[in-house]
Amino acid sequence: MIFTRPPILEVSSQPGAPEAAGFMLFKKEGKLHVSEKSREKLAGLVGEGFLDVLEKAGYKGETGETFVFHRSEKPYKVILASLGDVDKKKGLYEKLESVRSAIGGIVSQVVEKNEDLEVYYEDPYGIDGCLGLREALVAAGLAAYRLEAFKTEPKRKLTSIKLVYTGSECSGLEDVVGEAKTLVEAVYLARDVASAPSNKMTPEHVEKYAKQLEGMLDNVTVRVIGFEEAKKLGMGGLVSVGQGAEVKPRLIILEYKGGDAGPYAIVGKTLCFDSGGISIKPSHGMETMRHDKAGGAAALGAFYAVAKMGLPVHLYALLPAAMNMPDGGAYKPGDIVEMYDGTKVEVINTDAEGRMVLADAIAYARKDLKAKEILEYSTLTGSIVVALAHVYAGLFNWNEGGEKDLLAASEVTGERVWKMPTDDIYKKALKSEYADIKHVGDRWGGSITAAVFLKHFAKDTPFTHIDIAGTAIPMGGGEKYLPPYVPKAISPGFGVRLYYEYLKKHAASKA
Ligand code: BES
Ligand code: ZN
Ligand code: ZN
């Protein structure tokens, strides 16, 4: 079981003789520009009047927009991509996102057609030297992903991407390249796991993927609480959701001991398939519920990046893995389930299964692993997609000290989160006549009441929940929002870089 491998990624000041070459251009005061260095190169390759050609062809120079010149000798293809109007870009997010989008646009033009690509890297903004370069390299790698494990004839041709960088602003170039490669691998891993169909990625397969990491990374161990043990431990949430399926549920726990900071725990919803169970979903679009394990996949990816980079933290990743299926033995609306922490929960709708498995994992992280902070993500509710479409993920956090760092991390990685309300008043929606609480409120504010349900199990441990239902499952109208470095028809690996970046800055500062 191996992961999709990224192309070779490198940065060099020496150009070679690639099949394809990419250049970045930008707009200033509404006019197209290229740097002096690029102008000379481009004039040699495609003729002096290339900017006129672009204008005559109706090229607007919007962020990420590309234009391709073809040649009879190497480079056979010369691709220009725009950063957009650089005057108007004020914040770090916009600047980095335009760099990622331009590079992503260039890579998308060659992935299935050429073997190697060189991109002349430029930074008209003067972003902190290494950061822009890292993000450019990451975006190049991410744009080259194709899910081909289930195709007889793979289409990806691109095997190597080189950024040509002649600047001097970035001193620790080798470290930057290493980190970018790791981040790309981490997102590839998350995309592979999140995008695979449920017959190829059962809880058993996820367990094998996790165990594979044990041999690949230093200071990493993996332990799995199987179905029988989960029953004995009283993990009623995990057990009831998964009991109706052929492949039984389990709690997969990865541990990385890289330092004393923490322990931190990343929890990710790992529903290998969510049919809705007895409260079965309509069949239209049900196939997208193969991606309901995107939270767990992202947790695996973020964990991989932290461990591979050797961050000085103590980190757990917890993946409550299950299939939500209708069956004679499946859990039912009206059931009362005793959870791992002792809370008695009235089940209202078996399609609200994510919060049931997550509640037990969160309680386990708090009680048994003594996590100092719990970070969670899940494709939890349709209601967050109604609120934020597929653009922002919903951020619900009860970790005041960490909020600033989390938003800063999001600004850097481009994985957008929008702060949602977390007031105690929402607990009123979870009052139950029959048990301690019910697991679903009414129709209104469904993503908030779901978040408040999860928080019940974290108690006073600093807790962050990110509802990634829209951003990790962009199918069904959301693909139009994807930036050029995210291929379509996959789960994008949303959140992997976000929690890595957060832990790098926030946790390392406390080490
Ligand atoms: N996995 C779904 C949430 C989801 C919906 C993700 C659409 C991506 C796209 C989750 O388990 C679910 O079904 N939630 C229900 C909860 C409801 C029954 C309270 C929902 O949001 O409709
Ligand atoms: Zn569901
Ligand atoms: Zn679900």
Tab-separated table of N, CA and C in Angstrom, residues 363-500:
chain	number	residue	atom	x	y	z
A	363	ALA	N	-13.217	12.424	24.030
A	363	ALA	CA	-13.172	12.060	25.452
A	363	ALA	C	-11.949	11.202	25.752
A	364	TYR	N	-11.601	10.326	24.836
A	364	TYR	CA	-10.420	9.476	25.029
A	364	TYR	C	-9.145	10.330	25.049
A	365	ALA	N	-9.075	11.310	24.141
A	365	ALA	CA	-7.898	12.200	24.083
A	365	ALA	C	-7.772	12.980	25.391
A	366	ARG	N	-8.894	13.389	25.919
A	366	ARG	CA	-8.882	14.177	27.158
A	366	ARG	C	-8.564	13.312	28.378
A	367	LYS	N	-9.313	12.189	28.507
A	367	LYS	CA	-9.206	11.385	29.741
A	367	LYS	C	-7.963	10.506	29.761
A	368	ASP	N	-7.716	9.796	28.673
A	368	ASP	CA	-6.654	8.792	28.673
A	368	ASP	C	-5.321	9.334	28.180
A	369	LEU	N	-5.359	10.206	27.184
A	369	LEU	CA	-4.102	10.714	26.623
A	369	LEU	C	-3.689	12.023	27.281
A	370	LYS	N	-4.567	12.544	28.122
A	370	LYS	CA	-4.290	13.800	28.852
A	370	LYS	C	-3.862	14.931	27.912
A	371	ALA	N	-4.547	15.029	26.781
A	371	ALA	CA	-4.205	16.077	25.809
A	371	ALA	C	-4.364	17.449	26.445
A	372	LYS	N	-3.391	18.323	26.169
A	372	LYS	CA	-3.462	19.708	26.676
A	372	LYS	C	-4.318	20.560	25.759
A	373	GLU	N	-4.395	20.141	24.510
A	373	GLU	CA	-5.214	20.873	23.551
A	373	GLU	C	-5.699	19.885	22.494
A	374	ILE	N	-6.973	20.010	22.150
A	374	ILE	CA	-7.540	19.109	21.132
A	374	ILE	C	-7.926	19.928	19.913
A	375	LEU	N	-7.397	19.483	18.762
A	375	LEU	CA	-7.717	20.113	17.476
A	375	LEU	C	-8.476	19.069	16.679
A	376	GLU	N	-9.616	19.459	16.145
A	376	GLU	CA	-10.425	18.451	15.470
A	376	GLU	C	-10.870	19.003	14.126
A	377	TYR	N	-11.060	18.092	13.140
A	377	TYR	CA	-11.805	18.507	11.970
A	377	TYR	C	-12.687	17.395	11.445
A	378	SER	N	-13.766	17.843	10.829
A	378	SER	CA	-14.744	16.863	10.368
A	378	SER	C	-15.642	17.445	9.282
A	379	THR	N	-16.045	16.566	8.376
A	379	THR	CA	-17.087	16.900	7.397
A	379	THR	C	-18.403	16.679	8.133
A	380	LEU	N	-18.710	17.634	9.033
A	380	LEU	CA	-19.730	17.349	10.045
A	380	LEU	C	-21.154	17.672	9.617
A	381	THR	N	-21.361	18.829	8.988
A	381	THR	CA	-22.754	19.203	8.713
A	381	THR	C	-22.956	19.825	7.319
A	382	GLY	N	-24.118	19.522	6.742
A	382	GLY	CA	-24.520	20.189	5.514
A	382	GLY	C	-24.784	21.665	5.795
A	383	SER	N	-25.118	21.950	7.028
A	383	SER	CA	-25.510	23.309	7.359
A	383	SER	C	-24.336	24.294	7.277
A	384	ILE	N	-23.099	23.822	7.464
A	384	ILE	CA	-21.961	24.746	7.294
A	384	ILE	C	-21.790	25.082	5.807
A	385	VAL	N	-22.188	24.166	4.935
A	385	VAL	CA	-22.074	24.432	3.490
A	385	VAL	C	-23.122	25.469	3.084
A	386	VAL	N	-24.304	25.386	3.703
A	386	VAL	CA	-25.337	26.397	3.450
A	386	VAL	C	-24.815	27.774	3.871
A	387	ALA	N	-24.138	27.818	5.013
A	387	ALA	CA	-23.661	29.105	5.540
A	387	ALA	C	-22.477	29.685	4.755
A	388	LEU	N	-21.490	28.851	4.448
A	388	LEU	CA	-20.206	29.374	3.937
A	388	LEU	C	-19.860	28.868	2.542
A	389	ALA	N	-20.753	28.125	1.918
A	389	ALA	CA	-20.489	27.464	0.632
A	389	ALA	C	-19.213	26.616	0.765
A	390	HIS	N	-18.480	26.468	-0.345
A	390	HIS	CA	-17.295	25.603	-0.302
A	390	HIS	C	-16.033	26.448	-0.219
A	391	VAL	N	-16.160	27.650	0.328
A	391	VAL	CA	-15.051	28.598	0.322
A	391	VAL	C	-14.330	28.622	1.675
A	392	TYR	N	-15.087	28.850	2.725
A	392	TYR	CA	-14.527	28.860	4.077
A	392	TYR	C	-14.964	27.596	4.817
A	393	ALA	N	-14.109	27.128	5.709
A	393	ALA	CA	-14.527	26.107	6.671
A	393	ALA	C	-14.986	26.849	7.925
A	394	GLY	N	-15.875	26.238	8.691
A	394	GLY	CA	-16.386	26.879	9.905
A	394	GLY	C	-15.463	26.593	11.084
A	395	LEU	N	-14.997	27.664	11.708
A	395	LEU	CA	-14.103	27.522	12.864
A	395	LEU	C	-14.894	27.742	14.153
A	396	PHE	N	-14.861	26.737	15.008
A	396	PHE	CA	-15.507	26.844	16.323
A	396	PHE	C	-14.419	26.573	17.341
A	397	ASN	N	-14.063	27.566	18.119
A	397	ASN	CA	-12.943	27.296	19.018
A	397	ASN	C	-13.174	27.796	20.428
A	398	TRP	N	-12.683	26.956	21.335
A	398	TRP	CA	-12.702	27.289	22.757
A	398	TRP	C	-11.246	27.219	23.233
A	399	ASN	N	-10.376	27.924	22.521
A	399	ASN	CA	-8.946	27.947	22.893
A	399	ASN	C	-8.410	29.343	22.653
A	400	GLU	N	-8.874	30.277	23.455
A	400	GLU	CA	-8.616	31.689	23.166
A	400	GLU	C	-7.179	32.012	22.800
A	401	GLY	N	-6.234	31.477	23.583
A	401	GLY	CA	-4.829	31.783	23.306
A	401	GLY	C	-4.417	31.340	21.915
A	402	GLY	N	-5.079	30.311	21.396
A	402	GLY	CA	-4.664	29.744	20.113
A	402	GLY	C	-5.335	30.366	18.911
A	403	GLU	N	-6.414	31.097	19.144
A	403	GLU	CA	-7.203	31.586	18.008
A	403	GLU	C	-6.379	32.448	17.038
A	404	LYS	N	-5.603	33.335	17.627
A	404	LYS	CA	-4.788	34.257	16.830
A	404	LYS	C	-3.802	33.449	15.959
A	405	ASP	N	-3.169	32.449	16.572
A	405	ASP	CA	-2.191	31.648	15.831
A	405	ASP	C	-2.862	30.827	14.739
A	406	LEU	N	-4.064	30.375	15.021
A	406	LEU	CA	-4.775	29.579	14.029
A	406	LEU	C	-5.165	30.433	12.816
A	407	LEU	N	-5.635	31.642	13.100
A	407	LEU	CA	-6.009	32.535	12.000
A	407	LEU	C	-4.767	32.953	11.211
A	408	ALA	N	-3.654	33.126	11.918
A	408	ALA	CA	-2.403	33.469	11.225
A	408	ALA	C	-1.959	32.312	10.333
A	409	ALA	N	-2.110	31.093	10.837
A	409	ALA	CA	-1.733	29.920	10.040
A	409	ALA	C	-2.592	29.840	8.782
A	410	SER	N	-3.860	30.142	8.938
A	410	SER	CA	-4.789	30.084	7.810
A	410	SER	C	-4.433	31.128	6.745
A	411	GLU	N	-3.986	32.280	7.203
A	411	GLU	CA	-3.558	33.361	6.305
A	411	GLU	C	-2.370	32.914	5.441
A	412	VAL	N	-1.502	32.107	6.052
A	412	VAL	CA	-0.321	31.634	5.326
A	412	VAL	C	-0.673	30.495	4.369
A	413	THR	N	-1.448	29.521	4.839
A	413	THR	CA	-1.656	28.322	4.012
A	413	THR	C	-2.769	28.502	2.993
A	414	GLY	N	-3.621	29.510	3.200
A	414	GLY	CA	-4.710	29.735	2.243
A	414	GLY	C	-5.915	28.841	2.489
A	415	GLU	N	-5.891	28.048	3.565
A	415	GLU	CA	-7.061	27.239	3.915
A	415	GLU	C	-7.949	28.118	4.793
A	416	ARG	N	-8.983	28.674	4.165
A	416	ARG	CA	-9.752	29.728	4.833
A	416	ARG	C	-10.722	29.192	5.881
A	417	VAL	N	-10.708	29.829	7.052
A	417	VAL	CA	-11.657	29.466	8.114
A	417	VAL	C	-12.404	30.721	8.551
A	418	TRP	N	-13.657	30.541	8.892
A	418	TRP	CA	-14.484	31.665	9.328
A	418	TRP	C	-14.988	31.381	10.739
A	419	LYS	N	-14.726	32.316	11.644
A	419	LYS	CA	-15.081	32.112	13.059
A	419	LYS	C	-16.606	32.117	13.247
A	420	MET	N	-17.102	31.068	13.855
A	420	MET	CA	-18.540	30.906	14.093
A	420	MET	C	-18.826	31.066	15.592
A	421	PRO	N	-20.087	31.311	15.956
A	421	PRO	CA	-20.399	31.510	17.383
A	421	PRO	C	-20.355	30.213	18.190
A	422	THR	N	-20.015	30.366	19.457
A	422	THR	CA	-19.865	29.189	20.317
A	422	THR	C	-20.532	29.408	21.682
A	423	ASP	N	-21.450	30.355	21.762
A	423	ASP	CA	-22.054	30.708	23.060
A	423	ASP	C	-22.798	29.533	23.703
A	424	ASP	N	-22.765	29.514	25.021
A	424	ASP	CA	-23.416	28.439	25.771
A	424	ASP	C	-24.918	28.342	25.508
A	425	ILE	N	-25.530	29.445	25.088
A	425	ILE	CA	-26.985	29.434	24.907
A	425	ILE	C	-27.435	28.342	23.919
A	426	TYR	N	-26.550	27.989	23.004
A	426	TYR	CA	-26.920	26.964	22.013
A	426	TYR	C	-27.131	25.582	22.635
A	427	LYS	N	-26.637	25.413	23.878
A	427	LYS	CA	-26.825	24.118	24.551
A	427	LYS	C	-28.305	23.806	24.726
A	428	LYS	N	-29.120	24.863	24.770
A	428	LYS	CA	-30.564	24.664	24.956
A	428	LYS	C	-31.157	23.762	23.870
A	429	ALA	N	-30.551	23.809	22.690
A	429	ALA	CA	-31.073	23.006	21.576
A	429	ALA	C	-30.860	21.506	21.789
A	430	LEU	N	-29.959	21.154	22.728
A	430	LEU	CA	-29.622	19.737	22.911
A	430	LEU	C	-30.296	19.121	24.141
A	431	LYS	N	-31.241	19.831	24.761
A	431	LYS	CA	-31.957	19.294	25.933
A	431	LYS	C	-32.762	18.079	25.508
A	432	SER	N	-32.705	17.022	26.318
A	432	SER	CA	-33.442	15.798	25.975
A	432	SER	C	-34.459	15.461	27.068
A	433	GLU	N	-35.609	14.950	26.655
A	433	GLU	CA	-36.635	14.497	27.620
A	433	GLU	C	-36.266	13.143	28.198
A	434	TYR	N	-35.448	12.401	27.467
A	434	TYR	CA	-35.231	10.992	27.820
A	434	TYR	C	-33.849	10.672	28.353
A	435	ALA	N	-32.857	11.479	27.954
A	435	ALA	CA	-31.467	11.150	28.325
A	435	ALA	C	-30.773	12.426	28.799
A	436	ASP	N	-29.457	12.376	28.967
A	436	ASP	CA	-28.739	13.582	29.429
A	436	ASP	C	-28.801	14.691	28.377
A	437	ILE	N	-28.488	14.315	27.164
A	437	ILE	CA	-28.598	15.268	26.042
A	437	ILE	C	-29.049	14.517	24.797
A	438	LYS	N	-29.556	15.236	23.813
A	438	LYS	CA	-29.771	14.598	22.518
A	438	LYS	C	-28.664	15.053	21.578
A	439	HIS	N	-28.485	14.305	20.506
A	439	HIS	CA	-27.283	14.607	19.707
A	439	HIS	C	-27.568	15.540	18.534
A	440	VAL	N	-28.829	15.933	18.340
A	440	VAL	CA	-29.177	16.839	17.249
A	440	VAL	C	-30.149	17.873	17.792
A	441	GLY	N	-29.961	19.117	17.391
A	441	GLY	CA	-30.902	20.161	17.786
A	441	GLY	C	-31.999	20.284	16.736
A	442	ASP	N	-32.540	21.491	16.569
A	442	ASP	CA	-33.528	21.644	15.494
A	442	ASP	C	-32.786	22.039	14.211
A	443	ARG	N	-33.551	22.446	13.202
A	443	ARG	CA	-32.978	22.748	11.897
A	443	ARG	C	-32.015	23.939	11.927
A	444	TRP	N	-32.225	24.840	12.839
A	444	TRP	CA	-31.533	26.138	12.800
A	444	TRP	C	-30.143	26.073	13.410
A	445	GLY	N	-29.206	26.651	12.691
A	445	GLY	CA	-27.831	26.693	13.223
A	445	GLY	C	-27.268	25.303	13.449
A	446	GLY	N	-27.561	24.391	12.513
A	446	GLY	CA	-27.164	22.984	12.704
A	446	GLY	C	-25.666	22.779	12.891
A	447	SER	N	-24.841	23.614	12.268
A	447	SER	CA	-23.399	23.398	12.432
A	447	SER	C	-22.949	23.881	13.823
A	448	ILE	N	-23.684	24.842	14.379
A	448	ILE	CA	-23.303	25.375	15.700
A	448	ILE	C	-23.701	24.384	16.803
A	449	THR	N	-24.916	23.847	16.692
A	449	THR	CA	-25.339	22.910	17.739
A	449	THR	C	-24.503	21.622	17.672
A	450	ALA	N	-24.070	21.265	16.463
A	450	ALA	CA	-23.183	20.093	16.333
A	450	ALA	C	-21.858	20.372	17.036
A	451	ALA	N	-21.338	21.583	16.853
A	451	ALA	CA	-20.066	21.962	17.481
A	451	ALA	C	-20.193	21.956	19.004
A	452	VAL	N	-21.328	22.467	19.482
A	452	VAL	CA	-21.555	22.539	20.928
A	452	VAL	C	-21.680	21.121	21.515
A	453	PHE	N	-22.243	20.203	20.725
A	453	PHE	CA	-22.310	18.804	21.150
A	453	PHE	C	-20.889	18.254	21.347
A	454	LEU	N	-20.004	18.513	20.396
A	454	LEU	CA	-18.621	18.012	20.503
A	454	LEU	C	-17.916	18.599	21.727
A	455	LYS	N	-18.129	19.884	21.922
A	455	LYS	CA	-17.469	20.601	23.030
A	455	LYS	C	-17.834	19.965	24.386
A	456	HIS	N	-19.043	19.430	24.496
A	456	HIS	CA	-19.466	18.775	25.732
A	456	HIS	C	-18.450	17.695	26.149
A	457	PHE	N	-17.846	17.038	25.163
A	457	PHE	CA	-16.961	15.914	25.461
A	457	PHE	C	-15.505	16.354	25.680
A	458	ALA	N	-15.202	17.586	25.272
A	458	ALA	CA	-13.849	18.117	25.500
A	458	ALA	C	-13.765	18.752	26.888
A	459	LYS	N	-14.924	19.014	27.478
A	459	LYS	CA	-15.004	19.713	28.781
A	459	LYS	C	-14.138	20.981	28.762
A	460	ASP	N	-13.189	21.106	29.731
A	460	ASP	CA	-12.425	22.350	29.800
A	460	ASP	C	-11.106	22.310	29.032
A	461	THR	N	-10.840	21.216	28.367
A	461	THR	CA	-9.610	21.149	27.563
A	461	THR	C	-9.756	22.098	26.376
A	462	PRO	N	-8.751	22.952	26.133
A	462	PRO	CA	-8.833	23.845	24.969
A	462	PRO	C	-9.165	23.034	23.716
A	463	PHE	N	-10.173	23.496	22.994
A	463	PHE	CA	-10.737	22.673	21.920
A	463	PHE	C	-11.046	23.514	20.690
A	464	THR	N	-10.627	23.022	19.543
A	464	THR	CA	-10.943	23.673	18.268
A	464	THR	C	-11.614	22.654	17.352
A	465	HIS	N	-12.757	23.037	16.816
A	465	HIS	CA	-13.446	22.182	15.834
A	465	HIS	C	-13.545	22.957	14.531
A	466	ILE	N	-13.172	22.319	13.436
A	466	ILE	CA	-13.333	22.975	12.134
A	466	ILE	C	-14.248	22.100	11.281
A	467	ASP	N	-15.374	22.670	10.875
A	467	ASP	CA	-16.329	21.921	10.044
A	467	ASP	C	-15.914	22.105	8.588
A	468	ILE	N	-15.365	21.028	8.015
A	468	ILE	CA	-14.804	21.089	6.660
A	468	ILE	C	-15.721	20.435	5.617
A	469	ALA	N	-17.015	20.322	5.954
A	469	ALA	CA	-17.930	19.639	5.028
A	469	ALA	C	-17.899	20.266	3.633
A	470	GLY	N	-17.834	21.582	3.556
A	470	GLY	CA	-17.837	22.241	2.249
A	470	GLY	C	-16.472	22.245	1.581
A	471	THR	N	-15.433	22.527	2.361
A	471	THR	CA	-14.106	22.698	1.762
A	471	THR	C	-13.420	21.368	1.449
A	472	ALA	N	-13.782	20.303	2.160
A	472	ALA	CA	-13.156	18.999	1.885
A	472	ALA	C	-13.987	18.172	0.920
A	473	ILE	N	-15.247	18.589	0.699
A	473	ILE	CA	-16.106	17.870	-0.256
A	473	ILE	C	-16.685	18.910	-1.220
A	474	PRO	N	-15.870	19.346	-2.193
A	474	PRO	CA	-16.333	20.439	-3.056
A	474	PRO	C	-17.292	20.003	-4.160
A	475	MET	N	-17.563	18.685	-4.272
A	475	MET	CA	-18.457	18.209	-5.334
A	475	MET	C	-19.871	18.756	-5.110
A	476	GLY	N	-20.597	18.931	-6.201
A	476	GLY	CA	-21.964	19.409	-6.056
A	476	GLY	C	-22.013	20.923	-6.044
A	477	GLY	N	-21.231	21.567	-6.920
A	477	GLY	CA	-21.330	23.012	-7.056
A	477	GLY	C	-20.133	23.766	-6.518
A	478	GLY	N	-19.303	23.118	-5.710
A	478	GLY	CA	-18.205	23.842	-5.067
A	478	GLY	C	-16.928	23.892	-5.879
A	479	GLU	N	-16.854	23.107	-6.954
A	479	GLU	CA	-15.565	23.016	-7.648
A	479	GLU	C	-15.189	24.314	-8.351
A	480	LYS	N	-16.170	25.147	-8.630
A	480	LYS	CA	-15.865	26.435	-9.283
A	480	LYS	C	-15.027	27.351	-8.390
A	481	TYR	N	-15.015	27.100	-7.110
A	481	TYR	CA	-14.244	27.940	-6.193
A	481	TYR	C	-12.804	27.466	-6.031
A	482	LEU	N	-12.479	26.282	-6.568
A	482	LEU	CA	-11.148	25.730	-6.302
A	482	LEU	C	-10.071	26.561	-6.992
A	483	PRO	N	-8.978	26.860	-6.286
A	483	PRO	CA	-7.871	27.570	-6.932
A	483	PRO	C	-7.152	26.620	-7.903
A	484	PRO	N	-6.361	27.178	-8.843
A	484	PRO	CA	-5.745	26.337	-9.870
A	484	PRO	C	-4.800	25.259	-9.333
A	485	TYR	N	-4.362	25.368	-8.089
A	485	TYR	CA	-3.450	24.328	-7.593
A	485	TYR	C	-4.182	23.161	-6.938
A	486	VAL	N	-5.517	23.200	-6.980
A	486	VAL	CA	-6.286	22.056	-6.462
A	486	VAL	C	-7.029	21.377	-7.616
A	487	PRO	N	-6.623	20.146	-7.958
A	487	PRO	CA	-7.314	19.447	-9.047
A	487	PRO	C	-8.767	19.150	-8.682
A	488	LYS	N	-9.594	19.002	-9.691
A	488	LYS	CA	-11.012	18.724	-9.437
A	488	LYS	C	-11.233	17.225	-9.213
A	489	ALA	N	-12.451	16.887	-8.780
A	489	ALA	CA	-12.884	15.495	-8.607
A	489	ALA	C	-12.076	14.709	-7.577
A	490	ILE	N	-11.523	15.419	-6.618
A	490	ILE	CA	-10.885	14.751	-5.477
A	490	ILE	C	-11.269	15.521	-4.218
A	491	SER	N	-10.978	14.921	-3.072
A	491	SER	CA	-11.068	15.678	-1.827
A	491	SER	C	-9.706	16.371	-1.646
A	492	PRO	N	-9.687	17.691	-1.545
A	492	PRO	CA	-8.431	18.457	-1.695
A	492	PRO	C	-7.375	18.313	-0.601
A	493	GLY	N	-7.707	17.645	0.498
A	493	GLY	CA	-6.728	17.564	1.590
A	493	GLY	C	-6.776	18.816	2.440
A	494	PHE	N	-7.948	19.415	2.505
A	494	PHE	CA	-8.112	20.662	3.258
A	494	PHE	C	-7.778	20.452	4.733
A	495	GLY	N	-6.952	21.339	5.274
A	495	GLY	CA	-6.674	21.303	6.710
A	495	GLY	C	-5.323	20.738	7.087
A	496	VAL	N	-4.719	19.971	6.182
A	496	VAL	CA	-3.426	19.342	6.500
A	496	VAL	C	-2.391	20.404	6.840
A	497	ARG	N	-2.236	21.381	5.943
A	497	ARG	CA	-1.200	22.399	6.130
A	497	ARG	C	-1.564	23.345	7.264
A	498	LEU	N	-2.857	23.533	7.471
A	498	LEU	CA	-3.325	24.459	8.517
A	498	LEU	C	-2.887	24.021	9.913
A	499	TYR	N	-3.188	22.773	10.276
A	499	TYR	CA	-2.809	22.323	11.620
A	499	TYR	C	-1.300	22.135	11.752
A	500	TYR	N	-0.630	21.784	10.631
A	500	TYR	CA	0.837	21.707	10.677
A	500	TYR	C	1.408	23.086	11.013
